[in-house]
JSON list of C-alpha atoms in Angstrom, two decimals:
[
{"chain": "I", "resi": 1, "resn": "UNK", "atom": "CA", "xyz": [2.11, -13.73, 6.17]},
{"chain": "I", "resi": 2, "resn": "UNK", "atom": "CA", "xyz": [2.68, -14.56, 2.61]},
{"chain": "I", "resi": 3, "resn": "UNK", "atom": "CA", "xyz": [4.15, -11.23, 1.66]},
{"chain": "I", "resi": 4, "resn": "UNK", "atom": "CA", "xyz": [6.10, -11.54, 5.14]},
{"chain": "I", "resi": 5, "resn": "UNK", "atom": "CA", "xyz": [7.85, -14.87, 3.78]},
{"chain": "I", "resi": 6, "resn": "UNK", "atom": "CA", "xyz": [8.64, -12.69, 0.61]},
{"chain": "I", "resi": 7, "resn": "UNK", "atom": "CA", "xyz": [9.71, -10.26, 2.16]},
{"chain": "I", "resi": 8, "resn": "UNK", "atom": "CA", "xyz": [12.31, -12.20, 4.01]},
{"chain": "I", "resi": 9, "resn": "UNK", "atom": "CA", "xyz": [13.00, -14.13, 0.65]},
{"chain": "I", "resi": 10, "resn": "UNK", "atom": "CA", "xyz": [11.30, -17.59, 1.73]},
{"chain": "I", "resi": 11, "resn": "UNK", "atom": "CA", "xyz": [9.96, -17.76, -1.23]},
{"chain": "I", "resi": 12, "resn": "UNK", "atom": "CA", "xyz": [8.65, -21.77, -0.50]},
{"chain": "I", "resi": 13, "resn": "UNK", "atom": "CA", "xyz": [6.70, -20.64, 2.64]},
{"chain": "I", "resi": 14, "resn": "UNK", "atom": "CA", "xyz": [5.44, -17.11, 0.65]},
{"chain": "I", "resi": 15, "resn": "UNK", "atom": "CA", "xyz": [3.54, -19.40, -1.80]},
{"chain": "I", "resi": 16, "resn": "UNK", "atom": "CA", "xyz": [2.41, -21.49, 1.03]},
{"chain": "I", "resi": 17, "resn": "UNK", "atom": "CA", "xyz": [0.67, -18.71, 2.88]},
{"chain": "I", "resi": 18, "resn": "UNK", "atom": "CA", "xyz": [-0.73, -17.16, -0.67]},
{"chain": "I", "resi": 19, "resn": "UNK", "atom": "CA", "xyz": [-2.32, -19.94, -1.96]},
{"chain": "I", "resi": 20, "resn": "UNK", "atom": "CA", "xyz": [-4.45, -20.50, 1.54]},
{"chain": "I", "resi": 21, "resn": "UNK", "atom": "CA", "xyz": [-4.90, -17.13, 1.02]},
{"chain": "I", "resi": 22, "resn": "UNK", "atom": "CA", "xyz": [-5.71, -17.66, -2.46]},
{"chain": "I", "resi": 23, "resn": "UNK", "atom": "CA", "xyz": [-8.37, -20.75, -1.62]},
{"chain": "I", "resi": 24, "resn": "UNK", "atom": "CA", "xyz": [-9.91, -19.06, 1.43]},
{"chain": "I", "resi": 25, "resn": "UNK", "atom": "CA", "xyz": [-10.73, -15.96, -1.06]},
{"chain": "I", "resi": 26, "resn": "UNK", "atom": "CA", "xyz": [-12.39, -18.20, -3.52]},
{"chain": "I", "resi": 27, "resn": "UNK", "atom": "CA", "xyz": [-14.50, -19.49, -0.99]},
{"chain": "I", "resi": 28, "resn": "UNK", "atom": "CA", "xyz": [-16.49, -16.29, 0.05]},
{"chain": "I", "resi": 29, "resn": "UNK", "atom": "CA", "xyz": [-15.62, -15.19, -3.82]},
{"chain": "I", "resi": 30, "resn": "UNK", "atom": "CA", "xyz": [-14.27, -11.79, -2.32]},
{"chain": "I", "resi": 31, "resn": "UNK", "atom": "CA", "xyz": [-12.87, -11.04, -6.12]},
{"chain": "I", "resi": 32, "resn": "UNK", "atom": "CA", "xyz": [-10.44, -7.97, -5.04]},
{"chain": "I", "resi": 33, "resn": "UNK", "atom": "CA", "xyz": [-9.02, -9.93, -2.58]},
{"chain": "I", "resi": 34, "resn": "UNK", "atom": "CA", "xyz": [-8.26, -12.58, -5.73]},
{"chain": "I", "resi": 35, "resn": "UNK", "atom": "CA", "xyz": [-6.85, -10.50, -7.67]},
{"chain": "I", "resi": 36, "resn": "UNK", "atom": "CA", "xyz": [-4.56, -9.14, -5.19]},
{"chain": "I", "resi": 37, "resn": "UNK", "atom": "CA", "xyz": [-3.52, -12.79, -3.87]},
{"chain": "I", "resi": 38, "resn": "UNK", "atom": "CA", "xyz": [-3.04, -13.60, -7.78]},
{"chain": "I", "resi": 39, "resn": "UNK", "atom": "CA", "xyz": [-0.46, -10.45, -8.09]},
{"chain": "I", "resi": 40, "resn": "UNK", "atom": "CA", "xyz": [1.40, -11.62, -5.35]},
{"chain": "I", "resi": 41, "resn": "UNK", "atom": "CA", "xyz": [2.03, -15.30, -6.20]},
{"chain": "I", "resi": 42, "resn": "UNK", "atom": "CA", "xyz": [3.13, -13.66, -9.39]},
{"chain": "I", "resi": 43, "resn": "UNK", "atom": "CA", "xyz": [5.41, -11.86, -7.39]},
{"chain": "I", "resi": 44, "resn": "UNK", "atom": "CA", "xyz": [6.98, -15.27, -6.04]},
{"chain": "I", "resi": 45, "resn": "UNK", "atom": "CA", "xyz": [7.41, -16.54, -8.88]},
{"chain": "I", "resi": 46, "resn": "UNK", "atom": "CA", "xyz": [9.06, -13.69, -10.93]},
{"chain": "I", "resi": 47, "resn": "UNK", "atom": "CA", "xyz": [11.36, -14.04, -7.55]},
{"chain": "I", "resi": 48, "resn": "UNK", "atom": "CA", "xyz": [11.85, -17.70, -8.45]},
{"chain": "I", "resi": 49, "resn": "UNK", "atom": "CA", "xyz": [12.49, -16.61, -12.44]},
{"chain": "I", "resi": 50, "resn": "UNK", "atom": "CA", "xyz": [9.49, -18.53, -13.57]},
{"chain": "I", "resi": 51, "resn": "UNK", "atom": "CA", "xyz": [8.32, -16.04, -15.59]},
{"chain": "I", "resi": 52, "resn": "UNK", "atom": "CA", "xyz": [5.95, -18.10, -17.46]},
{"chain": "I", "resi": 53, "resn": "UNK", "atom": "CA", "xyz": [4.00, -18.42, -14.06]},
{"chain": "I", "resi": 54, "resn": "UNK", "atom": "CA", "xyz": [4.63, -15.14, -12.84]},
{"chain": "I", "resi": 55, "resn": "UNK", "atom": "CA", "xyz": [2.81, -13.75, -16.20]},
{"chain": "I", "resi": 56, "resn": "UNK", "atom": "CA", "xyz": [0.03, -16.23, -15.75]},
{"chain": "I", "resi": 57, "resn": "UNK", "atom": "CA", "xyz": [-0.65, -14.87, -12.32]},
{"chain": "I", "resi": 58, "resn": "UNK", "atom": "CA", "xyz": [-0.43, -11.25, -13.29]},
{"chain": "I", "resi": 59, "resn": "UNK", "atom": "CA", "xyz": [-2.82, -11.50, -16.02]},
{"chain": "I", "resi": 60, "resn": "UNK", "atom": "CA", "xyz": [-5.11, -13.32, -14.20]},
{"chain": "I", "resi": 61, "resn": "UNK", "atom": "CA", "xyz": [-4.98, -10.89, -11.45]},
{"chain": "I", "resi": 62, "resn": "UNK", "atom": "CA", "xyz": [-5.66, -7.92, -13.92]},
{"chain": "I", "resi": 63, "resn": "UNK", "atom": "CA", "xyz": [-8.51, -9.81, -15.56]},
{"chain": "I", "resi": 64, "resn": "UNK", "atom": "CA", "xyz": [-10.14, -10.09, -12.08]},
{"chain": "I", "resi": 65, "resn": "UNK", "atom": "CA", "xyz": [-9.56, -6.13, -11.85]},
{"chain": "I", "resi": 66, "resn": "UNK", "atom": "CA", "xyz": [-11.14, -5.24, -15.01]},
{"chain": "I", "resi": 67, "resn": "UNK", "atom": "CA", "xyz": [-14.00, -7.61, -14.41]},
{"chain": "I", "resi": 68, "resn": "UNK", "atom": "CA", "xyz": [-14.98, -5.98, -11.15]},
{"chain": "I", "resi": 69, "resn": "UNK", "atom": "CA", "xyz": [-13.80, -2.32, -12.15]},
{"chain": "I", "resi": 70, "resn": "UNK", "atom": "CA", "xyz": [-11.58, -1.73, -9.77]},
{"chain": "I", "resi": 71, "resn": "UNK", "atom": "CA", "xyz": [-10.06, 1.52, -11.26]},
{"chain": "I", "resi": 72, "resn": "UNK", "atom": "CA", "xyz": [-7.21, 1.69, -8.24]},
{"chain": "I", "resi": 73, "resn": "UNK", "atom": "CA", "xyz": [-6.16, -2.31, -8.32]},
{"chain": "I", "resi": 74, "resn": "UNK", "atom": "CA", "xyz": [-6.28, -2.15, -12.20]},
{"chain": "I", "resi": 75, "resn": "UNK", "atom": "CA", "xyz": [-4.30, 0.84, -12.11]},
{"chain": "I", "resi": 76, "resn": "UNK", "atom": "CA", "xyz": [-1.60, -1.25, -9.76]},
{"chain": "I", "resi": 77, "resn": "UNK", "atom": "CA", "xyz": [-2.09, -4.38, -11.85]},
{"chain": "I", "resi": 78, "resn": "UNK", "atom": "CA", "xyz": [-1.37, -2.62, -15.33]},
{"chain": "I", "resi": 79, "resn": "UNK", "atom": "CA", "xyz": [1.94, -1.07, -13.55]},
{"chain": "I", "resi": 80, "resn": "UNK", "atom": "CA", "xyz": [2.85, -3.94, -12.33]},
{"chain": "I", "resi": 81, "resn": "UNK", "atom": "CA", "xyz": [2.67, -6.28, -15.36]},
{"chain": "I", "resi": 82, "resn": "UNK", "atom": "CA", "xyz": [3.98, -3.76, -17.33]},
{"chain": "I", "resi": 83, "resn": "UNK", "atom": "CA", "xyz": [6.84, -3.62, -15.14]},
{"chain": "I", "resi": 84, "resn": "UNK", "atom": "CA", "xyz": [7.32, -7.43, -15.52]},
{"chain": "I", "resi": 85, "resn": "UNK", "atom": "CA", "xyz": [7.26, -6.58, -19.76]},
{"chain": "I", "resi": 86, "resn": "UNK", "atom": "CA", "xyz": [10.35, -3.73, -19.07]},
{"chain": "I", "resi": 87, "resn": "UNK", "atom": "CA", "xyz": [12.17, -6.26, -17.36]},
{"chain": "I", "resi": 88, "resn": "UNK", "atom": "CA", "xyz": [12.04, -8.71, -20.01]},
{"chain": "I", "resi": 89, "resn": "UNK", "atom": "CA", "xyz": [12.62, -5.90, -22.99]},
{"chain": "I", "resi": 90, "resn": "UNK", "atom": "CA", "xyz": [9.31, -5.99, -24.57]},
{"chain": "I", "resi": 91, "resn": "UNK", "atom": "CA", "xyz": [8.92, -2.20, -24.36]},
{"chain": "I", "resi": 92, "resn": "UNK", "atom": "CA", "xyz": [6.41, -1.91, -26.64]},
{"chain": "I", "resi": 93, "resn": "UNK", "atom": "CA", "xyz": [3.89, -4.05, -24.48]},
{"chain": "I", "resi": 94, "resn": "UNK", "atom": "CA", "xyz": [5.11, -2.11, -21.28]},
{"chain": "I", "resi": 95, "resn": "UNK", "atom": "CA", "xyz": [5.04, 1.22, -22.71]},
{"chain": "I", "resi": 96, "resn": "UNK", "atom": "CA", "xyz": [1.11, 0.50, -23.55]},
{"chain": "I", "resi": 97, "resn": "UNK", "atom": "CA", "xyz": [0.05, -0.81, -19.83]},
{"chain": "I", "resi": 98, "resn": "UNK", "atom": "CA", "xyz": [2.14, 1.95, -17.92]},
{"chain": "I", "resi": 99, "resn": "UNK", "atom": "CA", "xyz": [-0.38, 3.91, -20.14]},
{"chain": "I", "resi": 100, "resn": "UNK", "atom": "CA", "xyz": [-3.29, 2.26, -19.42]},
{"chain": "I", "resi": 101, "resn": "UNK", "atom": "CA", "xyz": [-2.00, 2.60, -15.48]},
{"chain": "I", "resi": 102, "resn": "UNK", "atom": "CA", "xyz": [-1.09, 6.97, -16.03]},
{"chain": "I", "resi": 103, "resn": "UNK", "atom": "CA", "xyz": [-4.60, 6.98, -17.06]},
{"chain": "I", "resi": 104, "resn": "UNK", "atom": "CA", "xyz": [-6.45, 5.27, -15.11]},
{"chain": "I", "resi": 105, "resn": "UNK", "atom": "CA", "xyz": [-4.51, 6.92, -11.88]},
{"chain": "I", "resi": 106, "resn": "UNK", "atom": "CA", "xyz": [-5.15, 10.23, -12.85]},
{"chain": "I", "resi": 107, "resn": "UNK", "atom": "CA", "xyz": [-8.58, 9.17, -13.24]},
{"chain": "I", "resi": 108, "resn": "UNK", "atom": "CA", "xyz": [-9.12, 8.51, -9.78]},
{"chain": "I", "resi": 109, "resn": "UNK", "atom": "CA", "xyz": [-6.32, 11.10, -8.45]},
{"chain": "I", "resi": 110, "resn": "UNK", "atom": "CA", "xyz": [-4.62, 8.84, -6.25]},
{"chain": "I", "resi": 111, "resn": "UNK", "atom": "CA", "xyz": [-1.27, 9.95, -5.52]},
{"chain": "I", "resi": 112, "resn": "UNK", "atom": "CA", "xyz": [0.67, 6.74, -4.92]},
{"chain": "I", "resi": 113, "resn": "UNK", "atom": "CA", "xyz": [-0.98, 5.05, -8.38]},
{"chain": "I", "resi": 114, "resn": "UNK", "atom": "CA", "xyz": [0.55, 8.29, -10.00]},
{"chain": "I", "resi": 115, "resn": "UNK", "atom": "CA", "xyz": [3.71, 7.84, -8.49]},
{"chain": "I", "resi": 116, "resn": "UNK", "atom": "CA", "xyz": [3.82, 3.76, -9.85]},
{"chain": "I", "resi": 117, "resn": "UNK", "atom": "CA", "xyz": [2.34, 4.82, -12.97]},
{"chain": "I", "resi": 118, "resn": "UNK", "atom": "CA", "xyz": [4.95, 7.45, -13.66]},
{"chain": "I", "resi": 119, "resn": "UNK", "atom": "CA", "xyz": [8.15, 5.69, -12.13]},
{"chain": "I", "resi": 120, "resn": "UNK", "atom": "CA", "xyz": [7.42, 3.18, -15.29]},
{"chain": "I", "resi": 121, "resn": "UNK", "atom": "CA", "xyz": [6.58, 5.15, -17.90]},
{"chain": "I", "resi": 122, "resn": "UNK", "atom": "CA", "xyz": [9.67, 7.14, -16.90]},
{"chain": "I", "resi": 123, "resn": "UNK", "atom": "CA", "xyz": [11.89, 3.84, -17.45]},
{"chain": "I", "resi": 124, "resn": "UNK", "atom": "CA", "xyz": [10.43, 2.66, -20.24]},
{"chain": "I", "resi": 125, "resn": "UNK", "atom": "CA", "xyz": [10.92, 6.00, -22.36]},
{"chain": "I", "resi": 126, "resn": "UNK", "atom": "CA", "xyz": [14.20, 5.84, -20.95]},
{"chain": "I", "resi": 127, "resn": "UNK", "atom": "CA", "xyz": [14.59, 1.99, -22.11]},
{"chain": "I", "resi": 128, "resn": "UNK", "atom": "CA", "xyz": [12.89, 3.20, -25.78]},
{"chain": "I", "resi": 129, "resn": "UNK", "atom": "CA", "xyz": [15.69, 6.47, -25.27]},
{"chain": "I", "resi": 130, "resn": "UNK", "atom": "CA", "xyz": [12.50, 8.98, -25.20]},
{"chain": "I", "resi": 131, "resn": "UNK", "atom": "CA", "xyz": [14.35, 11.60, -23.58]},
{"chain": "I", "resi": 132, "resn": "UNK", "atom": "CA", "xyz": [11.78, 13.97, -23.11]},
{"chain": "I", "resi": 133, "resn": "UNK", "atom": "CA", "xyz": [9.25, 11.70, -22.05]},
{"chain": "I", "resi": 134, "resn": "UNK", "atom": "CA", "xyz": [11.90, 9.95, -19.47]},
{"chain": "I", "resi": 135, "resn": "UNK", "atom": "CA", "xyz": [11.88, 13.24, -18.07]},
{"chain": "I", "resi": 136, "resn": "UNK", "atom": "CA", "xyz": [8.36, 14.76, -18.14]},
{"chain": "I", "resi": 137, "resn": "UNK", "atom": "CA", "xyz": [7.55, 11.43, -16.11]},
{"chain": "I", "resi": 138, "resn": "UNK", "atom": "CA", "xyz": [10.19, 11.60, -14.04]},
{"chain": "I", "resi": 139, "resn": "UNK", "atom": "CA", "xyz": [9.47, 15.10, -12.49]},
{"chain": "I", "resi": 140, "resn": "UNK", "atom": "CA", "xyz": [5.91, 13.67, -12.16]},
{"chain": "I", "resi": 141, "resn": "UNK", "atom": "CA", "xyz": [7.04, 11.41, -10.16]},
{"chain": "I", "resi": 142, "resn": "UNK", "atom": "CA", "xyz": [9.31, 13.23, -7.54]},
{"chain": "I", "resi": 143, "resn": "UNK", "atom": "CA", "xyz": [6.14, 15.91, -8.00]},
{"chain": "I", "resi": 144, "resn": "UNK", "atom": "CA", "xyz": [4.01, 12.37, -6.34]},
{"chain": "I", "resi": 145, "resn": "UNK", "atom": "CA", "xyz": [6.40, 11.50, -4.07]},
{"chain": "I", "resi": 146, "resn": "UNK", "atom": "CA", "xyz": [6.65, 14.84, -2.76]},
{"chain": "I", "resi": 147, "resn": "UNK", "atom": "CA", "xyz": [2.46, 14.47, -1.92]},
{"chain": "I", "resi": 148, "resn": "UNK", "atom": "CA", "xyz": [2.70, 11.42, -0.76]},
{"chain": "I", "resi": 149, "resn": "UNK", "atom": "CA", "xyz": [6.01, 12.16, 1.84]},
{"chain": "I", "resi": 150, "resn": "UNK", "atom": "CA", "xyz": [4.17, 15.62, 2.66]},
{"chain": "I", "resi": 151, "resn": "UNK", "atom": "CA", "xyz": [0.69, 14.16, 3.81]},
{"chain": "I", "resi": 152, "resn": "UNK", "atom": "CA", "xyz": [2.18, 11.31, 5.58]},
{"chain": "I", "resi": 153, "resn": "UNK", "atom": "CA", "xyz": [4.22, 14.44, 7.19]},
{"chain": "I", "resi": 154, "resn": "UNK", "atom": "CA", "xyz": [0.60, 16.18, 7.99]},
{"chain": "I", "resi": 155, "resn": "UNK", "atom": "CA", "xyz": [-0.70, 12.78, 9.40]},
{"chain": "I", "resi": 156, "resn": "UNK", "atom": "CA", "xyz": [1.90, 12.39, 11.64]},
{"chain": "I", "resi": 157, "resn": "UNK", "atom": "CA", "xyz": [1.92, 15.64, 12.55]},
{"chain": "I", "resi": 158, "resn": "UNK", "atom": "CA", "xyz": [-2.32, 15.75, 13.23]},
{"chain": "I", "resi": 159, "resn": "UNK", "atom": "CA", "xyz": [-1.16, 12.37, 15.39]},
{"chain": "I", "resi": 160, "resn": "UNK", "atom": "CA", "xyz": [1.34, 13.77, 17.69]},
{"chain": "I", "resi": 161, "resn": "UNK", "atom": "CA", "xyz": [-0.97, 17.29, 17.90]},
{"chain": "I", "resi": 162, "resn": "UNK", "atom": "CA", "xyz": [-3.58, 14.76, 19.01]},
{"chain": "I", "resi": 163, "resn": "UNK", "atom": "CA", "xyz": [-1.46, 12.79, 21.56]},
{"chain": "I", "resi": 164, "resn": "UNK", "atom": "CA", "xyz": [-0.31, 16.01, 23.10]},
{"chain": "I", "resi": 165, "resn": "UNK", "atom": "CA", "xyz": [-3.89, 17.22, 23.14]},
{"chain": "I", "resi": 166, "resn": "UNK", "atom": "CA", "xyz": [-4.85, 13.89, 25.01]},
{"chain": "I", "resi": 167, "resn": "UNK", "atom": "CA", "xyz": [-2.41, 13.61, 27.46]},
{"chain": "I", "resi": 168, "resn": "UNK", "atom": "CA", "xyz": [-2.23, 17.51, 28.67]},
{"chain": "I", "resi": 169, "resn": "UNK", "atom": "CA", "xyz": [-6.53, 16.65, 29.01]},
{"chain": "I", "resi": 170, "resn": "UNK", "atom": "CA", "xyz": [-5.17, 13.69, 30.98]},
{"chain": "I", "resi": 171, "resn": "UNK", "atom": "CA", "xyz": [-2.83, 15.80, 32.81]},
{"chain": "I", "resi": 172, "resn": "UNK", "atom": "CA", "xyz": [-5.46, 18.15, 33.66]},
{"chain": "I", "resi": 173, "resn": "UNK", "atom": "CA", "xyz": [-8.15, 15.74, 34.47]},
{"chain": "I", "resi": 174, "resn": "UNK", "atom": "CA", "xyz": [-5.65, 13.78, 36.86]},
{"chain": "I", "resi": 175, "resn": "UNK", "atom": "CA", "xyz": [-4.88, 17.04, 38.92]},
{"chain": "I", "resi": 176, "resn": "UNK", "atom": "CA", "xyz": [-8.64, 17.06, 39.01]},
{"chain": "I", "resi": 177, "resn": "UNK", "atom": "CA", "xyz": [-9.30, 14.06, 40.07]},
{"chain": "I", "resi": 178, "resn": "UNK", "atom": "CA", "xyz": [-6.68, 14.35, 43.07]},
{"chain": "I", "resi": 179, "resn": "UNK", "atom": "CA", "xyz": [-8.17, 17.41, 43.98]},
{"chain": "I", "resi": 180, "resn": "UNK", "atom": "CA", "xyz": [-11.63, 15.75, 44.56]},
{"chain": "I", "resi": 181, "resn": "UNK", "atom": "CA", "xyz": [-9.92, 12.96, 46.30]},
{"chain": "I", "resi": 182, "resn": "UNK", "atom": "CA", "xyz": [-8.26, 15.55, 48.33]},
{"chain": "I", "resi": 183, "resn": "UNK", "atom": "CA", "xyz": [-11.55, 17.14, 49.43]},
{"chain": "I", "resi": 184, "resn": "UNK", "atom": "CA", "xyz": [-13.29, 14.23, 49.99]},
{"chain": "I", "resi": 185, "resn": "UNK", "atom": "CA", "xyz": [-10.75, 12.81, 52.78]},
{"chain": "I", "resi": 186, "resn": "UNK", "atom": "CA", "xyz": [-10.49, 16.20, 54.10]},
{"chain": "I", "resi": 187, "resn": "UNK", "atom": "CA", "xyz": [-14.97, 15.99, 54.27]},
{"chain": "I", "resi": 188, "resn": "UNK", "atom": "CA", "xyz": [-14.36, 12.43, 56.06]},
{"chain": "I", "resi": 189, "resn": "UNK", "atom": "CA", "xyz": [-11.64, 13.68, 58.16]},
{"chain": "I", "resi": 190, "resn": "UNK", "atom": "CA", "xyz": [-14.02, 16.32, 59.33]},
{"chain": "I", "resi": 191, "resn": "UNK", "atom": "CA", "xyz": [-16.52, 14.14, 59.93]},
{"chain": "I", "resi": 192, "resn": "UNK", "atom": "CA", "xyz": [-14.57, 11.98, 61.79]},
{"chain": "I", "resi": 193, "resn": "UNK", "atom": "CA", "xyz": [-13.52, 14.74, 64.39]},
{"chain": "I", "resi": 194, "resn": "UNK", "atom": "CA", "xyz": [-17.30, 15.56, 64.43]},
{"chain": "I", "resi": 195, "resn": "UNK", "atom": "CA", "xyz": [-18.40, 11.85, 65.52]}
]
């Protein structure tokens, strides 16, 4: 609900729902679930321009991430702080966590990671006017979002293949049914005339 609110730029009621978020995941101490609650109150509040806060709850967020290990939240978490350090021209410091984000994404091969990890280090070569770079990054990055588009394309294609699967069985075990039903009056109807 918190995101929701964000979402739909209510940014009052988006902090509302992520800090009961935030306390009900300190409770059971579910520490992914923090760290992602942390991330997203830092997204509020770079909404808000509080920076200050917003880089509080980032790098809280990432701490959480390396704590645990969490290769694929750390991987989000370095992309997304380092995004907040390209938006406020300290290139240097973004440069080094969209590295820290490449690598760790390729580590674990996860395609939309990739994509994040690349979409920054393509702007912030571009920022620092690293040509090449800009564009090695960049064509990794359509080369991700290509993946990504085509196996959400296979998913929803191995859905509808399913649904047609499952209603032609339905189909056929309908006609099937009505079949029995037929023979079964025309047994009672026999039995009738018999009595």
């Amino acid at each position: 609900l918190g995101l929701v609110y964000y979402y739909k730029n209510d940014l009052t009621k988006a902090k509302e729902y992520l800090n009961r978020s935030l306390e009900l995941r300190e409770q059971i101490n579910h520490k992914i679930g923090i760290a992602i609650t942390l991330h997203n109150i830092g997204l509020v509040y770079d909404a808000e321009k509080n920076f200050e806060k917003a880089q509080e709850y980032y790098e809280r967020g990432l701490k959480i991430t390396e704590e645990v290990g969490d290769k694929k939240n750390m991987a989000y978490s370095y992309a997304a702080l380092g995004r907040f350090y390209m938006e406020h021209q300290q290139n240097k410091k973004a440069l080094e966590l969209a590295k820290k984000s490449m690598m760790l994404s390729k580590e674990i091969g996860y395609p939309e990671t990739i994509d994040r990890g690349a979409t920054l280090l393509s702007e912030v070569h571009e920022a620092r006017q690293e040509w090449s770079q800009a564009l090695d990054m960049y064509k990794l990055h359509i080369q991700m979002r290509d993946s990504i588009n085509n196996s959400e394309t296979q998913k929803a294609t191995a859905k509808q293949q399913a649904k047609y699967e499952y209603e032609k069985q339905k189909a056929i075990d309908d006609a099937e049914h009505e079949k029995q039903l037929a023979i079964e009056q025309e047994a009672k109807e026999k039995q009738q005339i018999l009595t």
